[in-house]
mmCIF file of C-alpha atoms and ligand atoms in Angstrom:
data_model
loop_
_atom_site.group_PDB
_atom_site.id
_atom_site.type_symbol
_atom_site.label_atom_id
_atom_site.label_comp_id
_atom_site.label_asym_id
_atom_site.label_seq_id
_atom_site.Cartn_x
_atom_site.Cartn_y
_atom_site.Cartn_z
ATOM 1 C CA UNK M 1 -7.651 -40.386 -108.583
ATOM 2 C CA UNK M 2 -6.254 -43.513 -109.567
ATOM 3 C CA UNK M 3 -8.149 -45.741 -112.440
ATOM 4 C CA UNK M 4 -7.703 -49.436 -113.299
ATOM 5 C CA UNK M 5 -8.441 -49.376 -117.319
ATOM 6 C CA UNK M 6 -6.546 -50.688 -119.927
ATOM 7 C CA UNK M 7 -4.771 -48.098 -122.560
ATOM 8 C CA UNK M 8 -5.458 -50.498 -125.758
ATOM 9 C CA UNK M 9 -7.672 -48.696 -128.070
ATOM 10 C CA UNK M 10 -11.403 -49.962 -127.286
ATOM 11 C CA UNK M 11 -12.952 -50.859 -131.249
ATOM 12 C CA UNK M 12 -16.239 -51.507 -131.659
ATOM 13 C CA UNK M 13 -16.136 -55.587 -130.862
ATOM 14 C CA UNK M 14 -14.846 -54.731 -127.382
ATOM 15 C CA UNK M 15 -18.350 -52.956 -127.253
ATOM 16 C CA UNK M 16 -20.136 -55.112 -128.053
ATOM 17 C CA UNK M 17 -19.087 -57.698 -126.522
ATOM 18 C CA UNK M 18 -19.929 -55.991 -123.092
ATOM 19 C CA UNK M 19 -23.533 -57.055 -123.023
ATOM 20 C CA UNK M 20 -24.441 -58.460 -119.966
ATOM 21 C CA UNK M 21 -21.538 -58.219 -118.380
ATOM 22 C CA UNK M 22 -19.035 -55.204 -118.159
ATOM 23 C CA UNK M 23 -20.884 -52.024 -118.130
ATOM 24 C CA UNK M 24 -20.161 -49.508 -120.883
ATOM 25 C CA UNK M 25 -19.193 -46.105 -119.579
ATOM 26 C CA UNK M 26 -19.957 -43.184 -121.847
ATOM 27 C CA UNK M 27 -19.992 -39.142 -121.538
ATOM 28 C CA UNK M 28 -20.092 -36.889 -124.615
ATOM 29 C CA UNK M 29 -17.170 -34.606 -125.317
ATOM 30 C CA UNK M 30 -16.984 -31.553 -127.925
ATOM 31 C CA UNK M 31 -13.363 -30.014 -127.609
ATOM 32 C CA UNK M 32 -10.051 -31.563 -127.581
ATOM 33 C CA UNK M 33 -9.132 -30.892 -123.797
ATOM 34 C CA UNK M 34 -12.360 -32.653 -122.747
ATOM 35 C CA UNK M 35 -11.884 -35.447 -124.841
ATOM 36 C CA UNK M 36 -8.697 -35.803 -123.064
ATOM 37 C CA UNK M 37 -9.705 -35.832 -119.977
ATOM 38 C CA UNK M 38 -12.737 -38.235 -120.005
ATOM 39 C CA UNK M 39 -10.371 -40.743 -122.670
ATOM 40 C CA UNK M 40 -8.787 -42.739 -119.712
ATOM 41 C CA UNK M 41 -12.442 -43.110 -118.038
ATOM 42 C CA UNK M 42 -14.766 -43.784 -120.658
ATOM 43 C CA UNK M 43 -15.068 -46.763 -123.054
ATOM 44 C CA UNK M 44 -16.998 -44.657 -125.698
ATOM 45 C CA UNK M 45 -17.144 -40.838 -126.237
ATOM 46 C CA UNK M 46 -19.854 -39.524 -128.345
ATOM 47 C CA UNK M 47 -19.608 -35.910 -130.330
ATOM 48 C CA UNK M 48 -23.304 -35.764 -129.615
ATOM 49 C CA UNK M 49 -25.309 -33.046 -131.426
ATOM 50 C CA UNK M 50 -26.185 -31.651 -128.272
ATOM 51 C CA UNK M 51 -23.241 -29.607 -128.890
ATOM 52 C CA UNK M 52 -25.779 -27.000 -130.506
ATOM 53 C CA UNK M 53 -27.331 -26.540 -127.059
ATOM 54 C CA UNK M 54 -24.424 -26.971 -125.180
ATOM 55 C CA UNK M 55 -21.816 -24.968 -126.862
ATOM 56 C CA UNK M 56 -23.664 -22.908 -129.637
ATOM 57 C CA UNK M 57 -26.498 -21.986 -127.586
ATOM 58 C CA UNK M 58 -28.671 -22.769 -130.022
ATOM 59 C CA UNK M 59 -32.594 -23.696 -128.332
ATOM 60 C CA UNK M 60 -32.630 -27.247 -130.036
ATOM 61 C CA UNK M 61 -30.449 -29.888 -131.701
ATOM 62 C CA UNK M 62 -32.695 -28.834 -135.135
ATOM 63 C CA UNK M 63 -29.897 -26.653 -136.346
ATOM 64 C CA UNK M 64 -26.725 -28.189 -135.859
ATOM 65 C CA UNK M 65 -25.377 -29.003 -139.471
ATOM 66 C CA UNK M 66 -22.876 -31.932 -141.034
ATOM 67 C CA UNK M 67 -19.916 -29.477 -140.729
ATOM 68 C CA UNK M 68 -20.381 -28.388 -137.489
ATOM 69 C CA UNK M 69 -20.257 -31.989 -136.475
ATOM 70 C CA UNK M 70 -17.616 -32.382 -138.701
ATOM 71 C CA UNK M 71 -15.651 -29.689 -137.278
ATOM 72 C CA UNK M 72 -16.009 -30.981 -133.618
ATOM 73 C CA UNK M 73 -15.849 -35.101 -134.532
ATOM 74 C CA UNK M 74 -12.127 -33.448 -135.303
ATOM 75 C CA UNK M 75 -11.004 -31.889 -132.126
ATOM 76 C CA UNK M 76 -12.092 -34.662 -130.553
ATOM 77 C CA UNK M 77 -10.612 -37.217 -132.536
ATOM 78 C CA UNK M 78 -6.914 -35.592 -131.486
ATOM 79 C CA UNK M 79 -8.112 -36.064 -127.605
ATOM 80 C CA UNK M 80 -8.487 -39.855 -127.717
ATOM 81 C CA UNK M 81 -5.974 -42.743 -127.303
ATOM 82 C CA UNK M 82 -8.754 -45.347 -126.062
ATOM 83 C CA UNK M 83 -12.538 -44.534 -125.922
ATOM 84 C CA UNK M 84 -13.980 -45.786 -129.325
ATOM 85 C CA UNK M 85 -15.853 -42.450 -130.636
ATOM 86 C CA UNK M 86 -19.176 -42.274 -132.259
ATOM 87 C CA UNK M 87 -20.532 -39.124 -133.781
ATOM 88 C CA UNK M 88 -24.159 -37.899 -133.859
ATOM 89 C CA UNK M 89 -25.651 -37.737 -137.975
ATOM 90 C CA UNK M 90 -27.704 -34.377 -137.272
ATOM 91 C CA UNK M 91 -30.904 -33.956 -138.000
ATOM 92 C CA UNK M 92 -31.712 -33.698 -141.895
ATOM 93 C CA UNK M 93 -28.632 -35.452 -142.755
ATOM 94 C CA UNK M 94 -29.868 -38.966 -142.862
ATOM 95 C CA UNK M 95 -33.591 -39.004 -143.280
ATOM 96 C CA UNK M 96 -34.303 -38.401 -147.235
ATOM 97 C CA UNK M 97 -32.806 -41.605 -148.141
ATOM 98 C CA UNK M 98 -30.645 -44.525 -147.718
ATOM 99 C CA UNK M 99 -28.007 -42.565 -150.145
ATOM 100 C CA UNK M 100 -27.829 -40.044 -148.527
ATOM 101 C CA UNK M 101 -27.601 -41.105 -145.502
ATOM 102 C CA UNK M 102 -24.528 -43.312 -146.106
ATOM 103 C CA UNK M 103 -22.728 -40.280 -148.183
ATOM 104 C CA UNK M 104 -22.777 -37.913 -144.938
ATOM 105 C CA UNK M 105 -21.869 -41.129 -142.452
ATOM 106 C CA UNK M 106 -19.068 -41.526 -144.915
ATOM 107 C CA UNK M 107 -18.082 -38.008 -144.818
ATOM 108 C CA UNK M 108 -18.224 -37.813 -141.259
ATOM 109 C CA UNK M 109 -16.357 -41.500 -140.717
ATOM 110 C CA UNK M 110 -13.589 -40.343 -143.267
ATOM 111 C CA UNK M 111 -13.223 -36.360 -142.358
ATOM 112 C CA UNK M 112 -13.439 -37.212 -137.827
ATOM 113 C CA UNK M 113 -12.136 -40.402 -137.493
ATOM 114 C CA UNK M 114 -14.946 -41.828 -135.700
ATOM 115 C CA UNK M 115 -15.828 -45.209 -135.189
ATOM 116 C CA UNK M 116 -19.427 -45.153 -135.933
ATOM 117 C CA UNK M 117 -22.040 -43.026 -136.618
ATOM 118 C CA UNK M 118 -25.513 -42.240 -134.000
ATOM 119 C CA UNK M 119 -28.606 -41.756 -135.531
ATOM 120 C CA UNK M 120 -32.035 -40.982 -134.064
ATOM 121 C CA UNK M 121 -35.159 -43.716 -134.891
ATOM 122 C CA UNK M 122 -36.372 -46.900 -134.649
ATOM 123 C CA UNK M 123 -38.648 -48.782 -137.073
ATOM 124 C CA UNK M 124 -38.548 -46.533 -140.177
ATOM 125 C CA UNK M 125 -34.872 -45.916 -139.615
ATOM 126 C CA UNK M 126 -34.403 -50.068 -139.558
ATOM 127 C CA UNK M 127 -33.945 -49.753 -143.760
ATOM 128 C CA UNK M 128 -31.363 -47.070 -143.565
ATOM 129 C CA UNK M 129 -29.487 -48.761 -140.634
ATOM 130 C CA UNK M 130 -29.104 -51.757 -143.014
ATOM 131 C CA UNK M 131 -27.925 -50.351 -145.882
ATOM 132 C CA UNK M 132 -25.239 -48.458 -143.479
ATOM 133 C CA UNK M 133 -23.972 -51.382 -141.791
ATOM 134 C CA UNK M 134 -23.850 -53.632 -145.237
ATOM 135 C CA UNK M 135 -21.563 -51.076 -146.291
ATOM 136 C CA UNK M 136 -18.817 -50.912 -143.644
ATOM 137 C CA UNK M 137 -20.369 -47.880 -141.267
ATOM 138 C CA UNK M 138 -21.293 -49.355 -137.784
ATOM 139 C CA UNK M 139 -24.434 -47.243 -136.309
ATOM 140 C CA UNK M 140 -25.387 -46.532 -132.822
ATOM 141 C CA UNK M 141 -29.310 -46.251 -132.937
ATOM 142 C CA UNK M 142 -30.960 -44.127 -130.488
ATOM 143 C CA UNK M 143 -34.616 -44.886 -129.505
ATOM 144 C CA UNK M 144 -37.196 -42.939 -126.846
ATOM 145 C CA UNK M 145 -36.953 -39.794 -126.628
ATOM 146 C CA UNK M 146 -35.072 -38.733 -129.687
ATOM 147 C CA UNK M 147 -34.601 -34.942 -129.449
ATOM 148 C CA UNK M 148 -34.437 -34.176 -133.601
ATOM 149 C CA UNK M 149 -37.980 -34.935 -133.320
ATOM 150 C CA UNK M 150 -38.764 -32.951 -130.188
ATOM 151 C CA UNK M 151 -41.972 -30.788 -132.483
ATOM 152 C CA UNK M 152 -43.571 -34.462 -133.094
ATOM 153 C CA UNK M 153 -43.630 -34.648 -129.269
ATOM 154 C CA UNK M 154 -44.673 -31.180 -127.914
ATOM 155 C CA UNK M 155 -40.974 -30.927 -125.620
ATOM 156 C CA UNK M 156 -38.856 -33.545 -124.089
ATOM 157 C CA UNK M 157 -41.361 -35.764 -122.389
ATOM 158 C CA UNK M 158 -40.730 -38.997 -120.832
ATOM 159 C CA UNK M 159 -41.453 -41.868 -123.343
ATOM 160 C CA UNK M 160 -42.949 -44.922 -122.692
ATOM 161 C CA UNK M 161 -45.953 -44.604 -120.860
ATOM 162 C CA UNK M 162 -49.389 -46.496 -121.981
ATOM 163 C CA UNK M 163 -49.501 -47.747 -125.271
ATOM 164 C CA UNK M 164 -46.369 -46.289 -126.207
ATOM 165 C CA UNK M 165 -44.296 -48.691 -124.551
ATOM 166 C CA UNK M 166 -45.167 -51.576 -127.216
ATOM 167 C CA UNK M 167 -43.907 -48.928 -130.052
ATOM 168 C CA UNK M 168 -40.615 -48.345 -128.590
ATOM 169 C CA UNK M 169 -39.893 -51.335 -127.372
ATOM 170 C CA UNK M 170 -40.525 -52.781 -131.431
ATOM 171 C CA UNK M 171 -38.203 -49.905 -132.848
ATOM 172 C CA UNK M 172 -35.245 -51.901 -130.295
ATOM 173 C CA UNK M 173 -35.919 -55.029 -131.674
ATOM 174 C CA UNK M 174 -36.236 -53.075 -134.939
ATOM 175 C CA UNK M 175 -32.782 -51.179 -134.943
ATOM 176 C CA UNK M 176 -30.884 -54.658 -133.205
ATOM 177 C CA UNK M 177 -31.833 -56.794 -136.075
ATOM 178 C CA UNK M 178 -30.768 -54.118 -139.039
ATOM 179 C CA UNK M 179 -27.473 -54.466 -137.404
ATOM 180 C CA UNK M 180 -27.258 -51.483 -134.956
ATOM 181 C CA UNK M 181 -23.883 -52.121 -132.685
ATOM 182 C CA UNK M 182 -25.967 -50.724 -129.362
ATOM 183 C CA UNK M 183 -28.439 -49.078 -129.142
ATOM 184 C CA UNK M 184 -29.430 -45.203 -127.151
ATOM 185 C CA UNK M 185 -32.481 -45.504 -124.750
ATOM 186 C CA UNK M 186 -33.344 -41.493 -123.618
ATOM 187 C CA UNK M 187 -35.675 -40.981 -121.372
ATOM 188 C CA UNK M 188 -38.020 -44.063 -121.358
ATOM 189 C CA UNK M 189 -39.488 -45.332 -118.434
ATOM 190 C CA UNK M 190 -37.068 -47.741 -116.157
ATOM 191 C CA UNK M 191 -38.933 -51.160 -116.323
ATOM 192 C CA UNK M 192 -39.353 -50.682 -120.300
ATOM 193 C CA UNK M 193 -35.655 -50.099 -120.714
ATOM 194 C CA UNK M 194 -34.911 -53.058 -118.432
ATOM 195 C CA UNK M 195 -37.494 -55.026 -120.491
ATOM 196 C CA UNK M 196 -35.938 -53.743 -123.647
ATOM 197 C CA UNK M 197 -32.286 -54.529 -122.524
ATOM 198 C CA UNK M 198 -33.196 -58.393 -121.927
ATOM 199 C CA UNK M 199 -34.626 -58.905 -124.878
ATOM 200 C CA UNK M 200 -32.501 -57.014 -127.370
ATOM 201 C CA UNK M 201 -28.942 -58.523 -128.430
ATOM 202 C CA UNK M 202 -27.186 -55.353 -128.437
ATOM 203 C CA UNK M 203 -26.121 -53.171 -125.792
ATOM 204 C CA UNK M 204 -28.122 -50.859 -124.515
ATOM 205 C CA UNK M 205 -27.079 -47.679 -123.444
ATOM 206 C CA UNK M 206 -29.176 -45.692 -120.871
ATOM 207 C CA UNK M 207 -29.673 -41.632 -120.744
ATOM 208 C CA UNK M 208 -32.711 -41.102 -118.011
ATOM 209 C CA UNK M 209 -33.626 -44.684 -118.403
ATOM 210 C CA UNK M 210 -32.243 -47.526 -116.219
ATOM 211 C CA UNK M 211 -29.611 -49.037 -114.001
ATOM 212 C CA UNK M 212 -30.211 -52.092 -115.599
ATOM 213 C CA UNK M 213 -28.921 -50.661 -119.247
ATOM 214 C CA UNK M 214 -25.722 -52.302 -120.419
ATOM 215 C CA UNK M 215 -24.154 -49.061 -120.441
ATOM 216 C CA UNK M 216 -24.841 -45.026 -119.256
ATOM 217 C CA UNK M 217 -24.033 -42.099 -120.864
ATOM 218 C CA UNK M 218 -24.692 -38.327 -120.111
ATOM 219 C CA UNK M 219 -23.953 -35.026 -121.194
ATOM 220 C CA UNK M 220 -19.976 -34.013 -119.956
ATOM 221 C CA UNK M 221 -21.158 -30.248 -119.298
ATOM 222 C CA UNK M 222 -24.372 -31.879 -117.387
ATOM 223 C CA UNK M 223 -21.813 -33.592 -114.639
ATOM 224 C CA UNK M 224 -19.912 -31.330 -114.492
ATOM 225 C CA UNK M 225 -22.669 -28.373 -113.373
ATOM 226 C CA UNK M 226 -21.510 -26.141 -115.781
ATOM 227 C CA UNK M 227 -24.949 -24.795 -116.228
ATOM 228 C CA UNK M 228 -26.809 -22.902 -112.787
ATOM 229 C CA UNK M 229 -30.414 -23.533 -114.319
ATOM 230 C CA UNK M 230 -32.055 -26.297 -116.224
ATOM 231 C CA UNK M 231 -31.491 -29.396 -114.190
ATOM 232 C CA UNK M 232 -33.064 -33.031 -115.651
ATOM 233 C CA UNK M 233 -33.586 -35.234 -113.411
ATOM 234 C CA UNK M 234 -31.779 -37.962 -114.651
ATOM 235 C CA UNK M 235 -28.893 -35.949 -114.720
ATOM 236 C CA UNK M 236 -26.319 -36.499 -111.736
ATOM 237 C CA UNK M 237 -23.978 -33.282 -110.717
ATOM 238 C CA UNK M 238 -20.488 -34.542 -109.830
ATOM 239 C CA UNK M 239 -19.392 -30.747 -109.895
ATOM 240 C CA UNK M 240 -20.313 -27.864 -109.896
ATOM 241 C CA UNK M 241 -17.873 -25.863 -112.132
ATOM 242 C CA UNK M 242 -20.525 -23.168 -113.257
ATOM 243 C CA UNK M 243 -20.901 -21.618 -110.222
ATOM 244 C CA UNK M 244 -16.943 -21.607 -109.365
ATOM 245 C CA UNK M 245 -16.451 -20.506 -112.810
ATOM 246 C CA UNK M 246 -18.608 -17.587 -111.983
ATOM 247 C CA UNK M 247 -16.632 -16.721 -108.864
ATOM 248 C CA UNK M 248 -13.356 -16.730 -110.625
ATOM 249 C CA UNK M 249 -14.616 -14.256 -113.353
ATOM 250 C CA UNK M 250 -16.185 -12.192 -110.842
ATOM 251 C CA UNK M 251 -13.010 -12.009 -108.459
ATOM 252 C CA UNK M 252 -11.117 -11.082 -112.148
ATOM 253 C CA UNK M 253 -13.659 -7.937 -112.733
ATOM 254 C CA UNK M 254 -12.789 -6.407 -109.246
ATOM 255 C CA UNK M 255 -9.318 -7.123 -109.739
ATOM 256 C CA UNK M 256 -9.402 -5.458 -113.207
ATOM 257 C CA UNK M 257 -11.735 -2.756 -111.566
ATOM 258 C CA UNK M 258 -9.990 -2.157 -108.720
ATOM 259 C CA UNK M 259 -6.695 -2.142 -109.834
ATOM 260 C CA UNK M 260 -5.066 -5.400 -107.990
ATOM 261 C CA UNK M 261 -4.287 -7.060 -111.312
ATOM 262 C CA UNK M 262 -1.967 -7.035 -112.480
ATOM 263 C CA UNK M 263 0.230 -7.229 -109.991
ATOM 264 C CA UNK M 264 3.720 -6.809 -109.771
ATOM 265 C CA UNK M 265 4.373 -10.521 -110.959
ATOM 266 C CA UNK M 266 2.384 -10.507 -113.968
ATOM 267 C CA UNK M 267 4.275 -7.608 -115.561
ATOM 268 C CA UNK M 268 7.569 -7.770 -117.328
ATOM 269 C CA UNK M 269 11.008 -5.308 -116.327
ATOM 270 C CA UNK M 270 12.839 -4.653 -119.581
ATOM 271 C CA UNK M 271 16.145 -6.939 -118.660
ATOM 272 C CA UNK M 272 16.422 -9.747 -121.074
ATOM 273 C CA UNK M 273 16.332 -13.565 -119.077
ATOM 274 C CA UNK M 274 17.250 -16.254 -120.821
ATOM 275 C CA UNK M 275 14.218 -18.761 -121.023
ATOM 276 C CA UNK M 276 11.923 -16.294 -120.061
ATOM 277 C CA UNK M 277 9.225 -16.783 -123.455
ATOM 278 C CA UNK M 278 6.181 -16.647 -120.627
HETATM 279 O O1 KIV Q 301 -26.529 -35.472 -128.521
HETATM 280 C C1 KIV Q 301 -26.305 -36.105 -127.476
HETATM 281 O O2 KIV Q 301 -25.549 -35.652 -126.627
HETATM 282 C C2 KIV Q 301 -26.984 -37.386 -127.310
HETATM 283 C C3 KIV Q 301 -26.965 -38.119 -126.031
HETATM 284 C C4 KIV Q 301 -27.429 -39.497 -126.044
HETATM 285 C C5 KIV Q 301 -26.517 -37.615 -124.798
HETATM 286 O O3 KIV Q 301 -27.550 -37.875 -128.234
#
């Protein structure tokens, strides 16, 4: 497939100064080799802490730590040449105070590489985004449905409707003037995230939200079908590598079963070739 983006590294003015115009492509990557592969067609990746779910199977984000993000901000820091990466602050890392939220956004700029840093809130996070930015850590805010607080909502409902639409539309507002570089709308209802994204300065970035956003981003393993059940709806499949995955292994136990592999050409004769380190 051929692509027409530039190979400058993106930084975080190029970002910003999308809104309204170019749309902002984004997919999350955990691993080097997928951080590769989505570099040349994304303009930001995100380590998010959905890498709990998705790689740890763990049954919530609630669990992922600094050093698991950490660990992961670093593989895939050596897959990118262009995307500008953000990684997720997990849950527990940022909340007791405006300290201690900037040490472990420092730790996590200085130890991944990363760009900036995504945290979950609006309103009462507005403080703590301040005091990050003033001190040289650009934040991606994330607003809506914010899945470290998934036990205040009783599951990952769609936000927005009623009276709640007022709320979230004040912590966008909130996060854009404490200096948030963009801003994460999950799972709100489309005309409040179209409402939000003409009012607010920053780019928004959509997940289950709106066309309209400034940007889109989505789980990599969610495109790509690697899972066969749990399907959100905002989610669109452009693969469907679980299933084919599950093909392959099963055609590898009847090989191993039956005896067809390995085959003749996957064994070694004891002459010495030279070259031959396969
Ligand atoms: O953790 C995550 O992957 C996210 C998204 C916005 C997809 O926060």
């Amino acid at each position: 497939m051929s692509v027409a983006v530039e190979t400058k590294a993106l930084t975080l003015p190029d970002i910003v100064a999308r809104k309204g115009k170019d749309r902002i492509v984004c997919l999350t990557a955990y691993t080097t080799p997928v951080a590769q592969l989505v570099d040349r067609h994304c303009d930001v990746v995100l380590v998010g802490d959905s890498v709990g779910m998705v790689l740890h199977g763990l049954p919530s984000t609630l669990s992922v730590t600094l050093d698991m993000m950490i660990m992961h901000g670093k593989a895939v820091r050596r897959g990118l040449e262009r995307a500008m990466m953000v990684v997720d602050m997990p849950f527990g890392s940022y909340e007791g105070s405006r300290e201690q939220a900037f040490r472990n956004a420092a730790r996590l700029m200085a130890e991944t590489g990363c760009a900036a840093v995504k945290l979950e809130g609006g309103e009462t996070m507005a403080e703590t985004i301040r005091f990050l930015t003033a001190r040289g850590i650009p934040v991606m805010a994330h607003v809506g449905l914010t899945p470290q607080s998934v036990n205040v909502f009783g599951g990952y409902k769609v936000q927005g409707r009623g009276g709640d639409a007022d709320r979230i539309f004040r912590d966008a507002i909130a996060v854009a003037e404490a200096g948030a570089f963009a801003v994460v709308l999950e799972k709100v209802t489309e005309p409040l995230a179209r409402r939000i994204t003409e009012e607010v300065t920053i780019p928004t970035i959509g997940i289950g939200a709106s066309a309209a956003c400034d940007g889109q981003i989505l789980v990599v393993d969610d495109i790509l079908g690697k899972f066969t059940g749990f399907r959100p709806k905002f989610v669109k499949r452009y693969a469907e590598l679980g299933s084919e995955a599950e093909t392959a292994i099963a055609a590898y136990a009847a090989d191993v079963r039956e005896g067809r592999f390995p085959a003749a050409e996957h064994v070694f004769d004891d002459t010495h070739k030279a070259g031959d380190i396969a």
